[in-house]
Short mmCIF file of C-alpha atoms and ligand atoms in Angstrom, two decimals:
data_model
loop_
_atom_site.label_atom_id
_atom_site.label_comp_id
_atom_site.label_asym_id
_atom_site.label_seq_id
_atom_site.Cartn_x
_atom_site.Cartn_y
_atom_site.Cartn_z
CA UNK A 1 22.48 10.72 18.19
CA UNK A 2 24.01 13.72 16.45
CA UNK A 3 21.74 16.73 16.85
CA UNK A 4 22.04 18.29 13.41
CA UNK A 5 21.61 22.04 13.13
CA UNK A 6 21.53 24.58 10.33
CA UNK A 7 25.26 24.25 9.58
CA UNK A 8 24.95 20.46 9.09
CA UNK A 9 21.91 20.93 6.87
CA UNK A 10 23.86 23.43 4.81
CA UNK A 11 26.76 20.96 4.34
CA UNK A 12 24.36 18.20 3.38
CA UNK A 13 22.47 20.35 0.86
CA UNK A 14 25.72 21.53 -0.71
CA UNK A 15 26.92 17.93 -1.00
CA UNK A 16 23.61 16.94 -2.60
CA UNK A 17 23.75 19.86 -5.04
CA UNK A 18 27.31 18.97 -6.08
CA UNK A 19 26.42 15.29 -6.54
CA UNK A 20 23.32 16.15 -8.58
CA UNK A 21 25.39 17.30 -11.55
CA UNK A 22 26.74 13.78 -12.21
CA UNK A 23 23.84 11.72 -10.79
CA UNK A 24 21.29 13.26 -13.16
CA UNK A 25 23.52 12.17 -16.06
CA UNK A 26 23.91 8.60 -14.79
CA UNK A 27 21.96 6.24 -17.04
CA UNK A 28 18.59 5.11 -15.68
CA UNK A 29 19.89 1.53 -15.84
CA UNK A 30 22.90 2.53 -13.73
CA UNK A 31 20.68 4.17 -11.13
CA UNK A 32 18.41 1.13 -11.16
CA UNK A 33 21.35 -1.22 -10.63
CA UNK A 34 22.43 0.74 -7.56
CA UNK A 35 18.93 0.38 -6.09
CA UNK A 36 18.84 -3.35 -6.83
CA UNK A 37 22.16 -3.82 -5.02
CA UNK A 38 20.85 -1.84 -2.06
CA UNK A 39 17.82 -4.17 -1.98
CA UNK A 40 20.10 -7.22 -1.92
CA UNK A 41 22.22 -5.81 0.89
CA UNK A 42 19.19 -4.86 2.98
CA UNK A 43 17.93 -8.40 2.62
CA UNK A 44 21.31 -9.85 3.57
CA UNK A 45 21.38 -7.72 6.73
CA UNK A 46 17.63 -7.82 7.40
CA UNK A 47 17.66 -9.57 10.75
CA UNK A 48 20.13 -7.17 12.36
CA UNK A 49 18.24 -4.12 11.04
CA UNK A 50 14.91 -5.59 12.16
CA UNK A 51 16.18 -6.18 15.70
CA UNK A 52 17.48 -2.64 15.88
CA UNK A 53 14.18 -1.34 14.53
CA UNK A 54 12.17 -3.33 17.09
CA UNK A 55 14.45 -2.11 19.86
CA UNK A 56 14.21 1.57 19.00
CA UNK A 57 10.49 1.69 18.11
CA UNK A 58 8.96 -0.94 20.40
CA UNK A 59 7.35 -2.61 17.39
CA UNK A 60 7.12 -6.41 17.67
CA UNK A 61 9.84 -8.09 15.64
CA UNK A 62 7.74 -10.85 14.10
CA UNK A 63 4.63 -8.88 13.25
CA UNK A 64 6.09 -5.49 12.31
CA UNK A 65 9.85 -4.91 12.38
CA UNK A 66 10.86 -7.88 10.22
CA UNK A 67 8.07 -7.34 7.63
CA UNK A 68 8.94 -3.63 7.52
CA UNK A 69 12.58 -4.32 6.63
CA UNK A 70 11.45 -6.83 4.00
CA UNK A 71 9.15 -4.20 2.54
CA UNK A 72 12.07 -1.73 2.35
CA UNK A 73 14.03 -4.23 0.23
CA UNK A 74 10.93 -4.76 -1.95
CA UNK A 75 10.62 -1.01 -2.50
CA UNK A 76 14.24 -0.62 -3.59
CA UNK A 77 13.83 -3.60 -5.91
CA UNK A 78 10.60 -2.30 -7.41
CA UNK A 79 12.00 1.17 -8.13
CA UNK A 80 15.29 -0.33 -9.34
CA UNK A 81 13.27 -2.40 -11.80
CA UNK A 82 11.29 0.51 -13.25
CA UNK A 83 14.31 2.81 -13.57
CA UNK A 84 14.05 2.97 -17.35
CA UNK A 85 10.37 3.91 -17.38
CA UNK A 86 10.70 7.69 -17.02
CA UNK A 87 9.33 8.15 -20.51
CA UNK A 88 8.00 11.28 -22.11
CA UNK A 89 5.42 11.61 -24.87
CA UNK A 90 5.23 12.89 -28.39
CA UNK A 91 2.28 15.15 -29.06
CA UNK A 92 0.80 15.44 -32.59
CA UNK A 93 0.62 19.19 -33.22
CA UNK A 94 0.48 18.94 -36.98
CA UNK A 95 2.82 18.79 -39.92
CA UNK A 96 6.12 20.53 -39.50
CA UNK A 97 6.12 20.31 -35.72
CA UNK A 98 7.72 17.69 -33.53
CA UNK A 99 6.57 18.16 -29.95
CA UNK A 100 7.82 15.90 -27.20
CA UNK A 101 8.26 15.87 -23.45
CA UNK A 102 11.16 14.87 -21.24
CA UNK A 103 10.92 13.80 -17.61
CA UNK A 104 13.76 15.56 -15.84
CA UNK A 105 14.86 15.33 -12.22
CA UNK A 106 14.02 18.32 -10.03
CA UNK A 107 17.33 18.64 -8.15
CA UNK A 108 17.98 18.43 -4.42
CA UNK A 109 15.03 16.92 -2.55
CA UNK A 110 14.54 17.71 1.13
CA UNK A 111 12.81 14.72 2.72
CA UNK A 112 11.48 14.40 6.27
CA UNK A 113 10.09 11.15 7.74
CA UNK A 114 8.29 10.17 10.96
CA UNK A 115 9.10 7.44 13.47
CA UNK A 116 6.23 5.03 13.03
CA UNK A 117 7.54 3.01 10.06
CA UNK A 118 10.91 4.74 9.68
CA UNK A 119 12.71 2.19 7.52
CA UNK A 120 9.87 1.74 5.06
CA UNK A 121 9.06 5.45 4.81
CA UNK A 122 12.71 6.47 4.44
CA UNK A 123 13.27 3.75 1.83
CA UNK A 124 10.36 4.83 -0.33
CA UNK A 125 11.60 8.43 -0.35
CA UNK A 126 15.20 7.41 -1.08
CA UNK A 127 14.20 5.04 -3.89
CA UNK A 128 11.73 7.42 -5.56
CA UNK A 129 13.98 10.48 -5.37
CA UNK A 130 17.16 8.74 -6.52
CA UNK A 131 15.80 6.54 -9.30
CA UNK A 132 14.40 9.61 -11.03
CA UNK A 133 17.82 11.29 -10.93
CA UNK A 134 17.47 13.61 -7.94
CA UNK A 135 19.73 13.75 -4.92
CA UNK A 136 18.32 13.72 -1.41
CA UNK A 137 18.84 15.20 2.02
CA UNK A 138 16.72 13.13 4.39
CA UNK A 139 15.97 13.97 7.99
CA UNK A 140 15.17 10.94 10.11
CA UNK A 141 12.73 11.23 13.01
CA UNK A 142 14.33 12.03 16.35
CA UNK A 143 12.56 9.07 17.96
CA UNK A 144 13.67 6.42 15.48
CA UNK A 145 16.87 7.24 13.59
CA UNK A 146 18.95 4.09 14.19
CA UNK A 147 17.61 1.62 11.64
CA UNK A 148 17.34 4.41 9.05
CA UNK A 149 21.06 5.09 9.53
CA UNK A 150 21.77 1.41 8.88
CA UNK A 151 19.85 1.61 5.60
CA UNK A 152 21.75 4.81 4.76
CA UNK A 153 25.05 3.03 5.42
CA UNK A 154 24.04 0.28 3.00
CA UNK A 155 23.01 2.88 0.40
CA UNK A 156 26.39 4.61 0.79
CA UNK A 157 28.15 1.43 -0.41
CA UNK A 158 26.38 1.67 -3.76
CA UNK A 159 25.97 5.41 -4.37
CA UNK A 160 28.42 8.18 -5.23
CA UNK A 161 29.14 10.53 -2.29
CA UNK A 162 26.54 13.23 -1.78
CA UNK A 163 23.70 11.49 -3.63
CA UNK A 164 22.07 10.54 -0.33
CA UNK A 165 22.65 12.53 2.86
CA UNK A 166 20.90 11.54 6.07
CA UNK A 167 20.64 13.81 9.09
CA UNK A 168 19.43 13.10 12.58
CA UNK A 169 18.01 15.77 14.83
CA UNK A 170 14.89 17.62 15.88
CA UNK A 171 12.12 18.83 13.63
CA UNK A 172 12.28 22.41 14.82
CA UNK A 173 16.07 22.49 14.28
CA UNK A 174 17.33 20.26 11.47
CA UNK A 175 13.83 19.88 9.95
CA UNK A 176 13.11 23.60 9.92
CA UNK A 177 16.57 24.40 8.50
CA UNK A 178 15.99 21.92 5.70
CA UNK A 179 12.61 23.44 4.82
CA UNK A 180 14.16 26.88 4.57
CA UNK A 181 17.42 26.07 2.81
CA UNK A 182 17.59 27.90 -0.55
CA UNK A 183 19.47 25.01 -2.16
CA UNK A 184 16.54 22.60 -1.77
CA UNK A 185 14.42 22.26 -4.93
CA UNK A 186 11.58 20.04 -3.71
CA UNK A 187 10.08 19.08 -0.35
CA UNK A 188 8.76 15.61 0.41
CA UNK A 189 7.25 15.14 3.86
CA UNK A 190 5.61 12.28 5.71
CA UNK A 191 4.20 13.06 9.14
CA UNK A 192 1.37 14.86 10.87
CA UNK A 193 -1.07 17.19 9.13
CA UNK A 194 -0.03 19.92 11.58
CA UNK A 195 3.64 19.84 10.49
CA UNK A 196 2.51 19.25 6.88
CA UNK A 197 1.01 22.74 6.96
CA UNK A 198 4.39 24.16 8.04
CA UNK A 199 6.07 22.29 5.17
CA UNK A 200 3.55 23.63 2.67
CA UNK A 201 4.03 27.19 3.92
CA UNK A 202 7.79 26.84 3.47
CA UNK A 203 7.22 25.49 -0.04
CA UNK A 204 4.89 28.40 -0.82
CA UNK A 205 7.59 30.91 0.09
CA UNK A 206 9.84 29.65 -2.70
CA UNK A 207 7.20 28.08 -5.01
CA UNK A 208 8.68 24.62 -4.51
CA UNK A 209 6.96 21.42 -5.53
CA UNK A 210 5.82 19.60 -2.41
CA UNK A 211 4.50 16.14 -1.58
CA UNK A 212 2.78 15.48 1.71
CA UNK A 213 1.83 12.14 3.24
CA UNK A 214 -0.15 13.13 6.32
CA UNK A 215 -2.50 11.77 8.93
CA UNK A 216 -5.75 9.83 8.76
CA UNK A 217 -8.82 8.67 10.66
CA UNK A 218 -9.86 5.99 8.27
CA UNK A 219 -13.36 4.50 8.19
CA UNK A 220 -14.13 0.78 8.02
CA UNK A 221 -17.62 0.02 6.67
CA UNK A 222 -18.99 -3.40 7.56
CA UNK A 223 -22.15 -4.53 5.76
CA UNK A 224 -24.51 -7.02 7.43
CA UNK A 225 -23.42 -9.89 5.18
CA UNK A 226 -19.85 -9.54 6.48
CA UNK A 227 -20.63 -10.50 10.08
CA UNK A 228 -17.90 -13.16 10.13
CA UNK A 229 -14.78 -14.00 12.11
CA UNK A 230 -12.54 -13.74 9.04
CA UNK A 231 -13.78 -10.18 8.48
CA UNK A 232 -13.16 -9.37 12.14
CA UNK A 233 -9.58 -10.60 11.71
CA UNK A 234 -9.26 -8.32 8.66
CA UNK A 235 -10.56 -5.37 10.68
CA UNK A 236 -7.94 -6.11 13.35
CA UNK A 237 -5.26 -6.12 10.62
CA UNK A 238 -6.61 -2.87 9.18
CA UNK A 239 -6.59 -1.20 12.59
CA UNK A 240 -2.86 -2.01 12.70
CA UNK A 241 -3.16 -3.25 16.28
CA UNK A 242 0.10 -5.13 15.72
CA UNK A 243 1.77 -1.75 15.29
CA UNK A 244 -0.02 -0.44 18.38
CA UNK A 245 -2.25 1.48 15.97
CA UNK A 246 0.65 3.79 15.07
CA UNK A 247 -0.16 3.83 11.42
CA UNK A 248 -1.48 6.58 9.20
CA UNK A 249 -3.72 4.04 7.42
CA UNK A 250 -5.19 2.54 10.62
CA UNK A 251 -8.87 1.76 10.04
CA UNK A 252 -9.78 3.36 13.35
CA UNK A 253 -13.49 4.14 12.86
CA UNK A 254 -15.48 0.93 12.67
CA UNK A 255 -18.88 1.63 11.10
CA UNK A 256 -21.08 -1.45 11.47
CA UNK A 257 -24.61 -2.02 10.19
CA UNK A 258 -27.03 -1.79 13.12
CA UNK A 259 -28.42 -5.28 12.47
CA UNK A 260 -25.04 -6.83 13.32
CA UNK A 261 -23.87 -4.26 15.87
CA UNK A 262 -24.45 -6.73 18.71
CA UNK A 263 -22.46 -9.52 17.11
CA UNK A 264 -19.71 -8.02 14.92
CA UNK A 265 -17.82 -5.80 17.43
CA UNK A 266 -17.76 -8.84 19.74
CA UNK A 267 -16.04 -10.83 17.00
CA UNK A 268 -13.48 -8.05 16.72
CA UNK A 269 -12.81 -8.02 20.46
CA UNK A 270 -12.51 -11.79 20.34
CA UNK A 271 -9.81 -11.52 17.67
CA UNK A 272 -8.12 -8.71 19.62
CA UNK A 273 -8.09 -10.77 22.80
CA UNK A 274 -5.94 -13.38 21.05
CA UNK A 275 -3.19 -10.83 20.34
CA UNK A 276 -0.27 -11.18 22.68
CA UNK A 277 1.30 -7.98 23.96
CA UNK A 278 4.86 -8.22 25.19
CA UNK A 279 8.57 -7.66 24.70
CA UNK A 280 9.06 -6.48 21.11
CA UNK A 281 12.02 -8.86 20.70
CA UNK A 282 10.02 -11.88 21.86
CA UNK A 283 8.98 -13.98 18.85
CA UNK A 284 5.65 -14.72 20.55
CA UNK A 285 4.65 -11.04 20.81
CA UNK A 286 2.01 -9.75 18.40
CA UNK A 287 2.37 -6.18 19.59
CA UNK A 288 4.90 -4.24 21.58
CA UNK A 289 4.97 -0.75 23.03
CA UNK A 290 4.07 2.68 21.77
CA UNK A 291 7.09 4.77 20.91
CA UNK A 292 7.60 7.04 23.93
CA UNK A 293 6.15 8.64 27.04
CA UNK A 294 4.65 11.53 25.07
CA UNK A 295 2.74 9.19 22.80
CA UNK A 296 1.78 6.98 25.75
CA UNK A 297 0.32 9.95 27.60
CA UNK A 298 -1.42 11.19 24.48
CA UNK A 299 -3.12 7.86 23.74
CA UNK A 300 -4.10 7.33 27.37
CA UNK A 301 -5.48 10.88 27.33
CA UNK A 302 -7.75 10.02 24.40
CA UNK A 303 -8.97 6.83 26.08
CA UNK A 304 -9.62 8.80 29.25
CA UNK A 305 -11.47 11.48 27.32
CA UNK A 306 -13.66 8.88 25.58
CA UNK A 307 -14.51 7.16 28.85
CA UNK A 308 -15.28 10.47 30.56
CA UNK A 309 -17.72 11.27 27.74
CA UNK A 310 -19.42 7.91 28.37
CA UNK A 311 -17.75 5.49 25.94
CA UNK A 312 -17.89 1.81 26.89
CA UNK A 313 -14.71 -0.23 26.46
CA UNK A 314 -15.48 -3.61 24.91
CA UNK A 315 -11.87 -4.51 25.51
CA UNK A 316 -8.87 -2.52 26.69
CA UNK A 317 -7.21 -0.88 29.58
CA UNK A 318 -8.72 1.70 31.92
CA UNK A 319 -6.92 5.00 32.38
CA UNK A 320 -7.04 4.77 36.17
CA UNK A 321 -4.45 2.00 36.08
CA UNK A 322 -0.82 2.68 36.89
CA UNK A 323 1.50 4.16 34.26
CA UNK A 324 4.18 2.29 32.38
CA UNK A 325 6.39 0.04 34.46
CA UNK A 326 8.66 -1.81 32.09
CA UNK A 327 7.52 -0.27 28.81
CA UNK A 328 4.90 1.94 27.22
CA UNK A 329 2.37 -0.85 26.82
CA UNK A 330 -1.18 0.12 25.92
CA UNK A 331 -3.54 -2.82 25.47
CA UNK A 332 -5.65 -2.72 22.29
CA UNK A 333 -8.86 -0.88 23.09
CA UNK A 334 -12.26 -1.01 21.39
CA UNK A 335 -14.73 1.69 22.43
CA UNK A 336 -18.45 1.67 21.75
CA UNK A 337 -21.27 3.96 22.87
CA UNK A 338 -19.44 6.88 21.23
CA UNK A 339 -20.92 9.84 19.32
CA UNK A 340 -19.65 11.10 15.95
CA UNK A 341 -18.78 14.50 17.44
CA UNK A 342 -16.45 13.17 20.14
CA UNK A 343 -12.68 13.67 19.92
CA UNK A 344 -12.02 9.91 20.02
CA UNK A 345 -14.12 9.61 16.87
CA UNK A 346 -12.85 12.69 15.02
CA UNK A 347 -9.14 13.00 15.84
CA UNK A 348 -6.22 10.82 14.84
CA UNK A 349 -5.18 9.04 18.05
CA UNK A 350 -2.22 7.19 16.54
CA UNK A 351 -2.56 4.47 19.13
CA UNK A 352 -4.36 1.12 19.55
CA UNK A 353 -7.84 2.59 19.94
CA UNK A 354 -10.74 1.56 17.69
CA UNK A 355 -14.13 3.24 17.99
CA UNK A 356 -17.28 1.41 16.83
CA UNK A 357 -20.50 3.10 15.67
CA UNK A 358 -23.73 1.70 14.14
CA UNK A 359 -25.41 2.85 10.93
CA UNK A 360 -28.82 2.06 9.39
CA UNK A 361 -28.62 2.60 5.66
CA UNK A 362 -25.90 2.90 3.05
CA UNK A 363 -26.31 6.67 2.69
CA UNK A 364 -25.84 7.13 6.42
CA UNK A 365 -22.73 4.91 6.38
CA UNK A 366 -21.19 7.02 3.63
CA UNK A 367 -22.11 10.27 5.37
CA UNK A 368 -20.45 9.08 8.57
CA UNK A 369 -17.40 7.74 6.71
CA UNK A 370 -16.84 10.97 4.79
CA UNK A 371 -17.54 13.25 7.77
CA UNK A 372 -13.85 14.00 8.37
CA UNK A 373 -11.19 16.40 7.13
CA UNK A 374 -8.96 13.39 6.48
CA UNK A 375 -9.01 11.25 3.34
CA UNK A 376 -6.21 8.72 3.47
CA UNK A 377 -7.49 5.13 3.60
CA UNK A 378 -10.86 3.38 3.86
CA UNK A 379 -12.03 -0.21 4.14
CA UNK A 380 -15.22 -1.86 2.89
CA UNK A 381 -16.31 -5.35 3.90
CA UNK A 382 -19.12 -7.08 2.00
CA UNK A 383 -19.66 -10.15 -0.19
CA UNK A 384 -21.96 -8.13 -2.44
CA UNK A 385 -19.37 -6.88 -4.90
CA UNK A 386 -21.68 -4.33 -6.54
CA UNK A 387 -22.45 -2.76 -3.19
CA UNK A 388 -18.82 -2.90 -2.08
CA UNK A 389 -17.57 -1.19 -5.24
CA UNK A 390 -20.37 1.41 -5.19
CA UNK A 391 -19.29 2.25 -1.66
CA UNK A 392 -15.58 2.26 -2.54
CA UNK A 393 -16.23 4.74 -5.33
CA UNK A 394 -18.25 7.06 -3.07
CA UNK A 395 -15.69 7.21 -0.25
CA UNK A 396 -13.45 10.25 0.18
CA UNK A 397 -10.11 8.47 0.43
CA UNK A 398 -6.93 8.13 -1.58
CA UNK A 399 -6.87 4.38 -0.97
CA UNK A 400 -9.92 2.14 -0.48
CA UNK A 401 -9.51 -1.54 0.27
CA UNK A 402 -12.36 -3.98 -0.36
CA UNK A 403 -12.26 -7.11 1.80
CA UNK A 404 -8.58 -6.55 2.62
CA UNK A 405 -6.91 -5.00 5.65
CA UNK A 406 -3.18 -5.27 4.98
CA UNK A 407 -0.60 -2.63 4.06
CA UNK A 408 0.69 -0.93 0.91
CA UNK A 409 2.57 -2.83 -1.76
CA UNK A 410 5.14 -1.46 -4.20
CA UNK A 411 3.52 -0.54 -7.50
CA UNK A 412 0.23 0.81 -6.11
CA UNK A 413 -0.19 4.56 -6.01
CA UNK A 414 -0.63 5.47 -2.39
CA UNK A 415 -1.46 8.82 -0.83
CA UNK A 416 -4.23 10.94 0.61
CA UNK A 417 -6.87 13.42 -0.42
CA UNK A 418 -8.37 16.28 1.66
CA UNK A 419 -6.05 17.07 4.59
CA UNK A 420 -4.30 13.70 4.36
CA UNK A 421 -1.90 14.95 1.77
CA UNK A 422 -0.78 15.71 -1.74
CA UNK A 423 0.95 13.42 -4.20
CA UNK A 424 1.39 9.66 -4.39
CA UNK A 425 4.12 7.32 -3.30
CA UNK A 426 4.97 3.61 -3.73
CA UNK A 427 4.39 3.67 -7.51
CA UNK A 428 6.14 4.56 -10.73
CA UNK A 429 3.44 7.18 -11.51
CA UNK A 430 3.90 8.65 -8.03
CA UNK A 431 7.66 8.89 -8.55
CA UNK A 432 7.26 10.47 -11.98
CA UNK A 433 4.63 12.99 -10.89
CA UNK A 434 6.34 13.80 -7.61
CA UNK A 435 10.03 13.66 -8.42
CA UNK A 436 10.35 14.72 -12.04
CA UNK A 437 9.34 17.80 -13.96
CA UNK A 438 8.19 17.73 -17.55
CA UNK A 439 10.00 19.69 -20.16
CA UNK A 440 8.29 20.22 -23.49
CA UNK A 441 10.43 20.54 -26.60
CA UNK A 442 8.79 21.86 -29.75
CA UNK A 443 10.76 21.56 -32.97
CA UNK A 444 9.97 23.15 -36.30
CA UNK A 445 10.97 20.44 -38.77
CA UNK A 446 10.31 22.67 -41.78
CA UNK A 447 8.49 19.88 -43.58
CA UNK A 448 7.04 20.92 -46.87
CA UNK A 449 3.91 19.12 -47.96
CA UNK A 450 4.59 16.30 -50.41
CA UNK A 451 2.74 16.55 -53.70
CA UNK A 452 -0.52 14.57 -53.58
CA UNK A 453 -0.60 11.27 -55.45
P1 NAD B 501 5.45 14.77 13.08
O1 NAD B 501 4.75 15.55 12.03
O2 NAD B 501 5.43 15.30 14.47
O3 NAD B 501 6.98 14.54 12.71
C1 NAD B 501 7.36 14.01 11.47
C2 NAD B 501 8.74 14.51 11.10
O4 NAD B 501 8.68 15.93 10.98
C3 NAD B 501 9.82 14.21 12.15
O5 NAD B 501 11.02 13.89 11.50
C4 NAD B 501 9.97 15.55 12.88
O6 NAD B 501 11.24 15.75 13.41
C5 NAD B 501 9.70 16.53 11.75
N1 NAD B 501 9.24 17.84 12.21
C6 NAD B 501 8.49 18.15 13.30
N2 NAD B 501 8.30 19.48 13.38
C7 NAD B 501 8.93 20.04 12.31
C8 NAD B 501 9.10 21.38 11.85
N3 NAD B 501 8.58 22.42 12.51
N4 NAD B 501 9.81 21.58 10.73
C9 NAD B 501 10.33 20.55 10.05
N5 NAD B 501 10.22 19.26 10.45
C10 NAD B 501 9.52 19.01 11.57
O7 NAD B 501 4.80 13.32 12.99
P2 NAD B 501 5.14 12.03 13.87
O8 NAD B 501 4.50 12.21 15.20
O9 NAD B 501 6.58 11.72 13.80
O10 NAD B 501 4.38 10.91 13.02
C11 NAD B 501 3.05 10.66 13.16
C12 NAD B 501 2.22 11.32 12.07
O11 NAD B 501 2.70 10.95 10.78
C13 NAD B 501 0.79 10.89 12.10
O12 NAD B 501 -0.06 12.00 11.90
C14 NAD B 501 0.67 9.92 10.92
O13 NAD B 501 -0.60 9.77 10.41
C15 NAD B 501 1.61 10.53 9.96
N6 NAD B 501 2.07 9.55 8.97
C16 NAD B 501 1.59 9.61 7.69
C17 NAD B 501 1.98 8.65 6.75
C18 NAD B 501 1.43 8.66 5.34
O14 NAD B 501 1.98 7.94 4.52
N7 NAD B 501 0.39 9.42 5.03
C19 NAD B 501 2.85 7.64 7.11
C20 NAD B 501 3.32 7.61 8.42
C21 NAD B 501 2.92 8.58 9.33
#
């Protein structure tokens, strides 16, 4: 992979700045058409991109890589479809004044994405930035740049030169140079909260608008009436075990009513035991490998830490076992007997590790759920809709799912609160708020009052 440095970033930003002059004047319909064609081409080449994605990330082709590529096409199609919706407003300020707003592009966007869902996360940034008339310099993650480059190559067929520029390289080199480049007008970052802070500091230096999609440690509240196998299957989906738990929205803290704490976690482990771990390219595999040695060691370290503190594994590997032989496989792990203060309960593991804790009343469940500096996703499982909605409204999270454990869909505003981020993605409103700036125009129309009657 090319290891981009400051000089490459500079070339890319200059290209983006030059292309911005014409791209911002392209009609919204023209920009939308380009995105729709990109969607078609991604779909036509989906299998090849999905195989590459599975190969570079270790994500199972059937359960993750193929659906991820399909979701990238959906995102381009959604944003292509809403291209003409960047509307402003007129504001009634009284006779003689016409006041209206325009939604204008910001300029050159510097985007940085992580490795866990690289094609989807790159696609959402490309589509949102470009449809609103900006140009983009995007840095792919060093651990998963290949499939993103394929998407970039497809985009290049339908975009004028310089509108989209994709760099590969390390965060501390290419990433840092992008954050500091004076030609960048907006920063859009998806990744860890730790690096998010660095991005926000860089934005503060130059008063740049910034969007941050950061980490999570999302709670899953299970009420006693939801002690069912179908709910357990939903919890397994929500934990993103089929992505080895490497998801920012993983529902990784399972909070179960004490009256069903003997039965419900067992249902979850039963569902987990049916998942097949194996070669990511094998159609039978439900989950593959974690991304690399560093992540493998990190996740095993958390499991080890939990067990040393006294956690009991309901299902999962033990850290004493040998290291990776033919891949960084970590069996899905469910830990019980944990305390709210432990690291396995408080910190984002970003691996296939679910911790289960009991609660006794609704207030306690909410206290436990909200006892975190994160606020990305949350899950509520109950047949009592009043109770489920009351809980959903009281949770500190940017996205609460009730009786559903699957992923984001184009059109829904998605993003975090607290230290999980700033801004929203996946939706028209998110694109408008994050990638356009409002200009107000106030016109004195010199209207003289008409004679009454
Ligand atoms: P990371 O923060 O280590 O890296 C993300 C990107 O930032 C990579 O491209 C990396 O090269 C770059 N980077 C690293 N250091 C940098 C620096 N000093 N300056 C500029 N760029 C730098 O995150 P990761 O390990 O790749 O991804 C996992 C994290 O991402 C998790 O915390 C996860 O929750 C989060 N995530 C959030 C969302 C969301 O939508 N909220 C989605 C996916 C992942």
